[in-house]
XYZ file of C-alpha atoms in Angstrom:
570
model
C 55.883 -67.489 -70.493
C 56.838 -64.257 -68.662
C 58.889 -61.384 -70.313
C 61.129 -60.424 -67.790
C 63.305 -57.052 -68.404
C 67.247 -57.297 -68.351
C 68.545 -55.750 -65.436
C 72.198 -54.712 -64.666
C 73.736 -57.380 -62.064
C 74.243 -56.088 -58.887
C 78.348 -57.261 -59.335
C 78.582 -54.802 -62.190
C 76.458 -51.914 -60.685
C 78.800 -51.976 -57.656
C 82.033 -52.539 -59.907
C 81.130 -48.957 -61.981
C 79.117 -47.185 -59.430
C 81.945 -44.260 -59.550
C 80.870 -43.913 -62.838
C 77.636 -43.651 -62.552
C 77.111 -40.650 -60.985
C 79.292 -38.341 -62.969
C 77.280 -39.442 -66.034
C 73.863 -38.906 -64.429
C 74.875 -35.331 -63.401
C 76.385 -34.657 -66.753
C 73.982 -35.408 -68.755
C 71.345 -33.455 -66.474
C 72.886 -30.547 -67.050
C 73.488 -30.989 -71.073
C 69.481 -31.750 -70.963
C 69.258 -28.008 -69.105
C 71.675 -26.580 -71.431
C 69.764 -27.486 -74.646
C 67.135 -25.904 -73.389
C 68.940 -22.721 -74.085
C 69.932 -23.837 -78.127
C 67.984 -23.949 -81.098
C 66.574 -27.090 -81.744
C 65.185 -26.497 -85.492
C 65.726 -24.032 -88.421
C 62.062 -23.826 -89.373
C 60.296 -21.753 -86.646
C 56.840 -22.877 -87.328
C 57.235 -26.135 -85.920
C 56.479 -27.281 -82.142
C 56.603 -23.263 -81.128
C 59.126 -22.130 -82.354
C 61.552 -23.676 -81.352
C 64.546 -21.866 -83.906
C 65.264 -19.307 -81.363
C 68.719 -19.735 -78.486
C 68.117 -18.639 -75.282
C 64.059 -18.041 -75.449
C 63.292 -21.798 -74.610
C 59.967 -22.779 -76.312
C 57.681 -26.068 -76.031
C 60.404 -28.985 -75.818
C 63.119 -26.883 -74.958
C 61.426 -26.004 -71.708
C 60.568 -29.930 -71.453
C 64.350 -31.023 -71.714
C 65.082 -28.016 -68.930
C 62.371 -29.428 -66.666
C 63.674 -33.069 -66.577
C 67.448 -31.770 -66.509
C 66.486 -29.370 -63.345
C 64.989 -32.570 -61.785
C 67.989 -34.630 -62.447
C 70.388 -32.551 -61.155
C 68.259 -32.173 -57.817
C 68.423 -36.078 -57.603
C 71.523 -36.341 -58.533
C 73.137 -33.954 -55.644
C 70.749 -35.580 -53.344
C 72.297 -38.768 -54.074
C 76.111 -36.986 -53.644
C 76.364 -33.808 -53.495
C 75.264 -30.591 -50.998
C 71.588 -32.468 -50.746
C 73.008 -35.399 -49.665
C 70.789 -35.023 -46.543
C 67.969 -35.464 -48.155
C 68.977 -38.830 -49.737
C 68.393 -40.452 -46.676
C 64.710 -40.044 -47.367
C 64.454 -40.256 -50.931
C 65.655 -42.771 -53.386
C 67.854 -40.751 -55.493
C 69.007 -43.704 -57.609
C 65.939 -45.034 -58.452
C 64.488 -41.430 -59.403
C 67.433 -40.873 -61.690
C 66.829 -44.422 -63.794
C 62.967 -43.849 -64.490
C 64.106 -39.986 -65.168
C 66.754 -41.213 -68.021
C 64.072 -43.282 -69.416
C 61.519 -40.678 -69.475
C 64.013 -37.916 -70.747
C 64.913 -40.205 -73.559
C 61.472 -40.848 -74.647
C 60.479 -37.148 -74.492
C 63.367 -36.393 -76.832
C 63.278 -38.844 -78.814
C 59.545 -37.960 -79.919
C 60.824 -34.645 -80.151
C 63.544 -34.824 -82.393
C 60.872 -37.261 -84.751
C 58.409 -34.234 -85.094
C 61.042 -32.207 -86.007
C 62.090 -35.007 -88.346
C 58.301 -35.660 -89.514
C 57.630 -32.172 -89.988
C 60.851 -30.494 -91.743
C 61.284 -33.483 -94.071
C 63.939 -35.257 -92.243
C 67.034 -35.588 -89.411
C 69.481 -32.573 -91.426
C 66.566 -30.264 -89.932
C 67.361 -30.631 -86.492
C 69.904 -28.188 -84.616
C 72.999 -28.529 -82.324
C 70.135 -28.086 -79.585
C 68.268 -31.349 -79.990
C 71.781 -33.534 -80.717
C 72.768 -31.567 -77.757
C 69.559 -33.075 -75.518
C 69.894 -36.538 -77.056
C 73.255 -37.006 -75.794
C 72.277 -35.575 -72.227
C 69.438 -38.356 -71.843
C 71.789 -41.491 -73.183
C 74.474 -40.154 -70.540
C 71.189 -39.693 -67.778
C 70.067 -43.554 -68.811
C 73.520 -45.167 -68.399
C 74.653 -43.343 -65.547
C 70.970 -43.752 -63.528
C 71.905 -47.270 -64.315
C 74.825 -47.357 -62.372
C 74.098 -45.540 -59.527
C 73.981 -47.409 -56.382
C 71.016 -47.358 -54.182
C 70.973 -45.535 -50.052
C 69.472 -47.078 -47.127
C 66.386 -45.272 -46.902
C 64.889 -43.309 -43.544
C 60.926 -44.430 -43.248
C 58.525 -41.037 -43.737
C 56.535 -42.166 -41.286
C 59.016 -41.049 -38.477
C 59.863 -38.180 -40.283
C 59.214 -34.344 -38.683
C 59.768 -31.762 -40.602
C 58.964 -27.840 -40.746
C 55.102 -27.221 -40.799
C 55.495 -24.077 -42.712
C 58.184 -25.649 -45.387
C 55.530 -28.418 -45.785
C 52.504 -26.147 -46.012
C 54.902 -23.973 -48.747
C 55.589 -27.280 -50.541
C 51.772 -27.961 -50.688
C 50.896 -24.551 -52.019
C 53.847 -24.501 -54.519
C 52.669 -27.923 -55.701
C 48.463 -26.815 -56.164
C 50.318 -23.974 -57.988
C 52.531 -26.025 -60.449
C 49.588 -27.974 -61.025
C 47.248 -25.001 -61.986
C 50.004 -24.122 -64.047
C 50.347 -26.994 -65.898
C 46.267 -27.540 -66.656
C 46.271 -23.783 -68.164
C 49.107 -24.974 -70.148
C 48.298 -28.487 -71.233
C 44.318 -27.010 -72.427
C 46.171 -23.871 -74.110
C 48.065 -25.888 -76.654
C 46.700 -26.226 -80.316
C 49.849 -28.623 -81.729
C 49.036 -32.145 -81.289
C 53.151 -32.987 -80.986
C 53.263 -30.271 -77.957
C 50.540 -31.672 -75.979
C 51.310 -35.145 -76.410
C 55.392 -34.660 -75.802
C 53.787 -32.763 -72.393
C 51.853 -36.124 -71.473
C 55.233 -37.490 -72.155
C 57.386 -35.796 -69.992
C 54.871 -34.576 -67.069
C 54.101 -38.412 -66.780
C 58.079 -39.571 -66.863
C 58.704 -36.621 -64.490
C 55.676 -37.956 -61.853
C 56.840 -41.683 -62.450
C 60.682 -40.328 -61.365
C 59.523 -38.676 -58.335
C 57.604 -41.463 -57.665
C 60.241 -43.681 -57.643
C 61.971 -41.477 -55.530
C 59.418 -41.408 -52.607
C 58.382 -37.641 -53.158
C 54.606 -38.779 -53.126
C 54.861 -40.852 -50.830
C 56.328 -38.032 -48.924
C 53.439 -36.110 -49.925
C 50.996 -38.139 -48.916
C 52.290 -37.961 -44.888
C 52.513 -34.306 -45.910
C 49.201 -34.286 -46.619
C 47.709 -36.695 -43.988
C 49.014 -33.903 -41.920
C 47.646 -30.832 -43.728
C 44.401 -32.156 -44.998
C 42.514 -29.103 -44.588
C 45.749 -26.713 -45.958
C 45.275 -29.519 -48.804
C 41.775 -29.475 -49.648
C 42.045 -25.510 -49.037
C 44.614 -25.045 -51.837
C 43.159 -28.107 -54.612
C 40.266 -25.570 -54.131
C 41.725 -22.466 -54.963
C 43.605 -24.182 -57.998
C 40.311 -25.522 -59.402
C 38.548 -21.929 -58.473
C 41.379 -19.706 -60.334
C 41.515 -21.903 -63.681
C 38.651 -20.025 -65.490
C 41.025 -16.820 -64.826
C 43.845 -18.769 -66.386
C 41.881 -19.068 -69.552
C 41.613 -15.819 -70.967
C 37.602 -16.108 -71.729
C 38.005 -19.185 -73.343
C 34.875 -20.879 -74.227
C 36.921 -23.797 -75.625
C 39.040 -24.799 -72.909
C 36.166 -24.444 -70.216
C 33.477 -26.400 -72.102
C 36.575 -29.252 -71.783
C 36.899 -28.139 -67.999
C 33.013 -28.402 -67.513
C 32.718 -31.521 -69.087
C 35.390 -32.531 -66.684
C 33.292 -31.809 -63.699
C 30.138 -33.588 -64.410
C 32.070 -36.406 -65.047
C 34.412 -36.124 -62.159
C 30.641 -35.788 -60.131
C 29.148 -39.039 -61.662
C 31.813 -40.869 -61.287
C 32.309 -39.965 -57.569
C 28.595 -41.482 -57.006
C 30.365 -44.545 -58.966
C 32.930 -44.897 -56.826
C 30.716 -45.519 -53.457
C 29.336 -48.803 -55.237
C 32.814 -50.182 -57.622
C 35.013 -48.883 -54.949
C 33.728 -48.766 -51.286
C 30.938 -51.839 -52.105
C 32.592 -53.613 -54.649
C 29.503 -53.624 -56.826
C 29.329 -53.888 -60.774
C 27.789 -51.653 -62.301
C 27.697 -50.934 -65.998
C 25.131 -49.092 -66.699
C 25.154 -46.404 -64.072
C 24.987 -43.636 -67.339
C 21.410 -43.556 -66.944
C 21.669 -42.276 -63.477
C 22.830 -39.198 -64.895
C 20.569 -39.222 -67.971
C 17.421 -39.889 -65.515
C 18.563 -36.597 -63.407
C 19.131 -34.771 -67.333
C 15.708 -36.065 -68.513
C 13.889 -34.672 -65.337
C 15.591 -30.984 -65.729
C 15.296 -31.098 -69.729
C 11.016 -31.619 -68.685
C 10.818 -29.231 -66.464
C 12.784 -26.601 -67.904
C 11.260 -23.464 -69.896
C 12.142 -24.948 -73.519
C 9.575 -25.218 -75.968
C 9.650 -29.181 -75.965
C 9.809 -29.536 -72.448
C 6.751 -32.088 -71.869
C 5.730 -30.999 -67.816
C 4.108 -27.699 -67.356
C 5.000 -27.777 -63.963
C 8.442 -25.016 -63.914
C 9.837 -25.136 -60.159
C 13.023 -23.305 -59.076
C 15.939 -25.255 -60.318
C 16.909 -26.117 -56.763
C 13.537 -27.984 -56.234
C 14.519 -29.411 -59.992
C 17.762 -30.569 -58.964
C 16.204 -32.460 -55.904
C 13.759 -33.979 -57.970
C 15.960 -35.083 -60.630
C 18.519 -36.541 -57.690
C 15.422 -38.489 -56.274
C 13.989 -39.989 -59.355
C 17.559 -41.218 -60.130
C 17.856 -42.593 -56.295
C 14.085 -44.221 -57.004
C 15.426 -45.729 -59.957
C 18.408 -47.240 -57.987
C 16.201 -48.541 -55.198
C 13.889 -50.268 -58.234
C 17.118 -51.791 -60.253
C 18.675 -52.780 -56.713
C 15.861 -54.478 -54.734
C 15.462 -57.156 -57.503
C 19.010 -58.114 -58.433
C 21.710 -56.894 -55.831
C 20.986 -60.682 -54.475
C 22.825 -61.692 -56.926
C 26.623 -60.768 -57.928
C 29.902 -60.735 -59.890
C 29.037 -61.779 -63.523
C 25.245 -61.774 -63.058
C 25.149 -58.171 -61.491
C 26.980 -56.974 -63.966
C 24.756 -58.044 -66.519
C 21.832 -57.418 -65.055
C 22.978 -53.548 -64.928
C 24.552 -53.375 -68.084
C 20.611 -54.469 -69.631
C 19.305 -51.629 -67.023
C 21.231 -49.182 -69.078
C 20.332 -50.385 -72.374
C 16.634 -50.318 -70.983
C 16.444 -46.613 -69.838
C 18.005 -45.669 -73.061
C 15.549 -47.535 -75.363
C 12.479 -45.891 -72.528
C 13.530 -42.638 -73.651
C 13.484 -43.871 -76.862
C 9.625 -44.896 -76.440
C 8.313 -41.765 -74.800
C 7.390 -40.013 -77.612
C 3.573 -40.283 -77.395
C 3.001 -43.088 -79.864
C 4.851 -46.003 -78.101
C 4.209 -44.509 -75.080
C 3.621 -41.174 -72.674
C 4.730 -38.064 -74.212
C 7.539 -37.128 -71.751
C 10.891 -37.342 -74.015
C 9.715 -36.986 -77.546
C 11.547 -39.895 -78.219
C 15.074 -40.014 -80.434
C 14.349 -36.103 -80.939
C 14.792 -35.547 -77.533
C 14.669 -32.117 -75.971
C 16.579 -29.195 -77.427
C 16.723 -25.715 -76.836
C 17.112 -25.932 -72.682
C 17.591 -22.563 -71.819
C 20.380 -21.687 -69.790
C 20.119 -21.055 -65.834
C 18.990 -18.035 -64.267
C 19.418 -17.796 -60.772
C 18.752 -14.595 -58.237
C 19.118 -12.900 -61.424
C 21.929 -14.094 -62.508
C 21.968 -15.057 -66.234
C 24.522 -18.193 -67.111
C 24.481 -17.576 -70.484
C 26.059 -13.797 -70.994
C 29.041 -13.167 -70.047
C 30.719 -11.720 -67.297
C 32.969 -9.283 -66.009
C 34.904 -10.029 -62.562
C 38.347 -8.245 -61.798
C 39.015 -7.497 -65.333
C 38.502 -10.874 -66.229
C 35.704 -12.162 -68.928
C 34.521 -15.500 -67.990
C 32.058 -16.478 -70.780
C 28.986 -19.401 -70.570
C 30.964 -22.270 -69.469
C 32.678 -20.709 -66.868
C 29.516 -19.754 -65.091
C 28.794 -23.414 -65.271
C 32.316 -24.473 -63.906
C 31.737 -22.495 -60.564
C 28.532 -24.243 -60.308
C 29.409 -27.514 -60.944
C 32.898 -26.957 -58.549
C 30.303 -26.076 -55.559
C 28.075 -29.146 -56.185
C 31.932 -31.404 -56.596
C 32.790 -30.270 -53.654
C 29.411 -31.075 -52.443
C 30.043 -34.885 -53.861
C 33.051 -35.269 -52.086
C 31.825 -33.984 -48.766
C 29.199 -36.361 -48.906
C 31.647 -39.609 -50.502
C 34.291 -39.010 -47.346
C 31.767 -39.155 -44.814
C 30.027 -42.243 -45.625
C 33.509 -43.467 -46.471
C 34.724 -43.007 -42.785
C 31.553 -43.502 -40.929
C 30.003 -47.289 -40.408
C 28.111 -47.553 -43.315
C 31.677 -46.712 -45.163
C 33.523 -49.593 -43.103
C 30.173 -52.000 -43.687
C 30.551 -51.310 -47.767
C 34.436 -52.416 -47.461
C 33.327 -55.267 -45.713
C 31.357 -56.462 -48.191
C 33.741 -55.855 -50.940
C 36.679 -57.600 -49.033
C 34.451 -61.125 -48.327
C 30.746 -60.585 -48.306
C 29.891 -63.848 -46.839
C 32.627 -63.114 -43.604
C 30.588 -59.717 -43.658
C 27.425 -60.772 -43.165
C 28.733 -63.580 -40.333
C 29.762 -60.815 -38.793
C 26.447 -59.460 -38.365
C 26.397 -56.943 -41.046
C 23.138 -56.261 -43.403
C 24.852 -56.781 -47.109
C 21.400 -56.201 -49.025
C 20.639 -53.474 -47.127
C 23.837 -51.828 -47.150
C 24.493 -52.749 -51.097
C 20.968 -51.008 -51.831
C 21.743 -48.054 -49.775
C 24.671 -47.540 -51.898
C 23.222 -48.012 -55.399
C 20.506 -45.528 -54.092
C 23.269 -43.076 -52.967
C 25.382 -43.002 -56.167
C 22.053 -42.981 -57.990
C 21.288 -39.684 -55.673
C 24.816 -37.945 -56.546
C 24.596 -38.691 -60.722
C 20.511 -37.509 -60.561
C 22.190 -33.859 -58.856
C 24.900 -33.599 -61.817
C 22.433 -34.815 -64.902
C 20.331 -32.101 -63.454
C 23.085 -29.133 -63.985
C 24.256 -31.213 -67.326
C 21.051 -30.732 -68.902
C 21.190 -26.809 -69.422
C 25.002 -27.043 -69.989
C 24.359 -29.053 -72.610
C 20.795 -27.109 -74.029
C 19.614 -30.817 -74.961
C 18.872 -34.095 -73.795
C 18.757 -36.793 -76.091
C 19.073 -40.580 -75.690
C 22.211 -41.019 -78.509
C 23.886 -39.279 -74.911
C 23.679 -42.078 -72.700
C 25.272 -45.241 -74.298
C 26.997 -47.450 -73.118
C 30.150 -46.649 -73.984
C 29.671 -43.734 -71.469
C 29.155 -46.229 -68.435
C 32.381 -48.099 -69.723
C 34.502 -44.957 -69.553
C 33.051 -43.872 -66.034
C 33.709 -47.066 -64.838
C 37.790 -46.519 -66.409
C 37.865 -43.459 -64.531
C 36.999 -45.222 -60.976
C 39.651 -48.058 -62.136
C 42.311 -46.085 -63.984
C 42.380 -43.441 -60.518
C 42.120 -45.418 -58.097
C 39.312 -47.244 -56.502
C 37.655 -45.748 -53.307
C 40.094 -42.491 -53.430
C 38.194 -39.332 -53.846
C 41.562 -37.702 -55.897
C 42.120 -41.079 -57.638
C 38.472 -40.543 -59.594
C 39.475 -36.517 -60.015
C 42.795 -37.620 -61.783
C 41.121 -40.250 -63.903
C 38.297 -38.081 -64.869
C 40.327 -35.780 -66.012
C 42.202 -37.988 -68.217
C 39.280 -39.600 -70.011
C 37.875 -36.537 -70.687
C 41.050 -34.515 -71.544
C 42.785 -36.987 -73.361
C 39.823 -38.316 -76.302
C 39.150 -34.120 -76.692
C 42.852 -33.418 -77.115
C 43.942 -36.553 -79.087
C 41.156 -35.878 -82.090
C 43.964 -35.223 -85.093
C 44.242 -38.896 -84.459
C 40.869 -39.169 -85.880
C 39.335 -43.068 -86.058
C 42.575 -43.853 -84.179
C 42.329 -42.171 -80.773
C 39.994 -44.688 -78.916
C 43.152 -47.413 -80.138
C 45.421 -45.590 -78.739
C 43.451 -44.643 -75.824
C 43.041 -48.186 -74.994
C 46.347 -49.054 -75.456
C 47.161 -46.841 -72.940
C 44.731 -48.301 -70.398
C 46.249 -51.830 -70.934
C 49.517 -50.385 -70.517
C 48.256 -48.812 -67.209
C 46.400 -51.391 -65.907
C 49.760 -53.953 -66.349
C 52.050 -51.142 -64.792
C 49.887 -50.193 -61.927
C 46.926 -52.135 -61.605
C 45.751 -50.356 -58.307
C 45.355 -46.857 -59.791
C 47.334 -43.622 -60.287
C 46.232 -42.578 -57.023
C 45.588 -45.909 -54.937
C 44.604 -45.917 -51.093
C 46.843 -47.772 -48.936
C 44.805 -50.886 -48.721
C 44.215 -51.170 -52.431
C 47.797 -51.014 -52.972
C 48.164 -53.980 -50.680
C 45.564 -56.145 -52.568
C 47.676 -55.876 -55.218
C 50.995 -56.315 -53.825
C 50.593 -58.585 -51.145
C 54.389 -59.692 -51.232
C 55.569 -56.621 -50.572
C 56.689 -56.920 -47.001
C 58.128 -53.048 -46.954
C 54.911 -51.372 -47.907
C 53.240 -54.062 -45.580
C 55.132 -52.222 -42.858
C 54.755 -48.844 -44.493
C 50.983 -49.230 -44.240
C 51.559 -50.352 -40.802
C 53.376 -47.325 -39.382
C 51.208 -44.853 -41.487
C 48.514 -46.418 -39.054
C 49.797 -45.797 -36.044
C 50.997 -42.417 -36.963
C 47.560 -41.765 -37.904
C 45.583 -42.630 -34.796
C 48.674 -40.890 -33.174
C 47.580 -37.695 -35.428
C 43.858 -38.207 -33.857
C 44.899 -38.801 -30.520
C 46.612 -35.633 -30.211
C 43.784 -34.148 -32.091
């Protein structure tokens, strides 16, 4: 039996679409105007937020989403009327009055939960209650534009290059802010209301926008996701806290990039690919200067990190000759046992039940940190006035070898091998009709994601000062596989985003205690039901998954053609 949500007939939207309008726009601007009213007599709770007219914490949320829904609303009528030929004002402003109620809703419960009940709240948070009912019902009601397609659409370079650099900005922003918070309420009534504010402008075509935006200022893109990522440790005032997070981040935004090649361009199983990265750990941990390390041998780290990267690569090459014949289930299985069998090896290694390379469950602590061209990753240092402390020295490390990744993942993904590994993934038996070598293809791509994790386990090793086998379960496979699934499948910022999340989110959620991983899952069922092709999907993904959809059909279609246009002229 399918749950189907109650929607308002089209007779009645059209009977009270006057209505709807002047109740979207009012209760925008109430939502802004709270913003400037006290929300709560006790000023220790969610940041203070006693004080009119110095917005704090959900007063600056209820601004944010009332700023956005005026914009859509006077694009829908208004002096921006213009631009609701392009965007979906309508449909912005109904997932906006959702989100805006949620958001305040949780807001005026902590205040609630905290204080000791409802007489604790102020005029402020009434105030922003009332603006999101009015935002809900009149969203409702407001009648939907013939749209313009983006794909014909020519606008200003320089507005779009400004929009691009204002976004990477907003975004760096918003990272600094979301790590900097210590209340549990705060961070997750941000989640709440930067998600309902993306799902709004989603609604109302501003990625999609974007994304032609973007198709047409790749390298302005890339430029400025670069500069965001390089100027966080400068956001984060020396912050070893925040950038152990961020580092974290990074290896397993790196692993899961080599993931991606064989889940999303191959189409390939694989749940055990942790000890990819735990084979390139082990290798750096043994070679390193600690006083466990088990190989006298000390190379320069470089040579380390190409060892490490080809041991993992050998390892892929020996799991993939013997089972990538067979697939689905079976492959899974067979990988899944692969993990569980390089965890239990280092397990064994410990001289007794085997050679002494690992020293077995101890592992090997004390890794000493990285010293390259003299200089020392573990002191900290002074650049511009700005201390950046252990981690950070990491972070610009591990961005260099990221970028590295993705260099690497987008040219395989647009050269032949790229086009032979969707092949296979789309129908591998039409595939190899069609001339092309599966095994040898699927092997090359174990071997290559092997490669990638081997080069960040290498790096992880002295971040971490220890490599033990209790790191390389596989629970850790599961949630690198979530990343590639929850961002996106074969998209490069799809795995960033998700990454980011599974990381962040289990680190940030921990006054949850023994309940986070429910609620963490919770939110990956949700996810998975809402938008089953990833946050950040490519175009043919989306299709897979929506193969009804006749406009998107013919969105794809023109994107094409606008595309090979773009490279034409190139």
């Amino acid at each position: 039996m399918n749950f189907v949500i109650p929607t308002i007939p089209d007779a009645t939207r059209a009977q009270h679409a006057s209505k709807g309008w002047p109740l979207a726009l009012a209760g925008s601007v109430l939502l802004l105007v709270s913003g400037l009213l006290s929300w709560s007599y006790d000023p220790s709770i969610l940041g203070d937020i006693s004080i009119a007219f110095w917005p704090a914490t959900f007063q600056l949320f209820a601004m944010i989403l009332g700023v956005i829904g005026i914009v859509l609303a006077l694009m829908h009528q208004g002096p921006l009327s213009k631009l609701g030929n392009w965007f979906d004002a309508a449909l912005g402003l109904r997932a906006l009055g959702t989100a805006s109620l949620l958001v305040i809703l949780f807001g005026l419960f902590a205040i609630s939960y905290q204080a000791g009940g409802l007489i604790n709240i102020n005029p402020g948070g009434w105030v922003a209650l009332l603006g999101a009912i009015l935002l809900l019902v009149g969203g409702r009601f407001v009648p939907q534009r013939t749209l313009h397609s983006f794909a014909k659409a020519k606008a200003n370079s320089t507005l779009e290059i400004v929009v691009i650099v204002v976004l990477m900005a907003l975004v760096l922003f918003g990272l600094a802010y979301v790590l900097g918070q210590d209340d549990p309420w705060v961070f997750v009534g941000f989640l709440i209301m930067a998600g309902g504010a993306a799902m709004a402008l989603a609604r109302a075509g501003f990625f999609t926008w974007l994304s032609h935006i973007s198709q047409r200022h790749r390298h302005v893109l890339t430029l400025a996701a670069f500069a965001v990522a390089f100027l966080f440790p400068f956001t984060q005032d020396g912050s070893d806290a925040n950038m152990s997070i961020a580092t974290q981040v990074l290896i397993f935004a790196a692993t899961a990039i080599g993931l991606n090649i064989v889940v999303g361009l191959a189409g390939l199983l694989d749940l055990g690919y942790i000890a990819f990265l735990g084979s390139g750990a082990y290798v750096a941990a043994m070679m390193s200067n600690a006083a466990s390390a088990t190989i006298g041998w000390k190379p320069p780290f470089v040579v380390v990190m190409l060892i490490g990267a080809c041991v993992a690569a050998t390892l892929g090459l020996i799991i993939g000759s013997p089972t990538l014949r067979v697939s689905g289930d079976y492959l899974a299985i067979v990988t899944l046992a692969f993990g569980e069998i390089f965890r239990l090896s280092m397990f064994n290694l410990d001289g007794n039940n085997g050679p002494d390379l690992t020293n077995g469950p101890n592992g090997i602590p004390g890794i000493p940190d990285l010293n390259l061209f003299g200089f020392d990753f573990g002191k900290p240092h002074e650049i511009a006035g700005f201390t950046l402390g252990r981690f950070s020295n990491y972070y610009f490390v591990l961005l260099l070898l990221i970028g590295f990744i993705i260099l690497v993942f987008t040219r395989l993904n647009n050269s032949r091998i790229g086009r032979g590994w969707v092949a296979i993934r789309e129908d591998e038996r039409a595939a190899e009709a069609m001339g092309v070598n599966t095994f040898a293809l699927k092997l090359l791509g174990f071997a290559v994601g092997a490669f990638l994790a081997g080069l960040a386990g290498t790096i992880k090793a002295h971040q971490d000062t220890a490599s033990s086998p209790d790191q390389y379960i596989f629970l850790e496979s599961a949630f690198l596989l979530s990343a590639v699934v929850l961002g996106g499948m074969g998209t490069v910022a799809g795995v960033l985003v998700g990454a980011t999340i599974l990381k962040l989110l289990p680190e940030k959620l921990r006054f949850f205690s023994e309940y986070r991983l429910l609620l963490f899952g919770l939110l990956l069922v949700v996810m998975m039901r809402v938008r089953p092709e990833g946050l950040i999907a490519s175009k043919r993904r989306q299709l897979e998954f929506h193969e009804d959809d006749e406009a998107l059909a013919s969105e794809i279609q023109q994107d094409h053609l606008v595309e090979k246009a773009a490279e034409a002229a190139r």
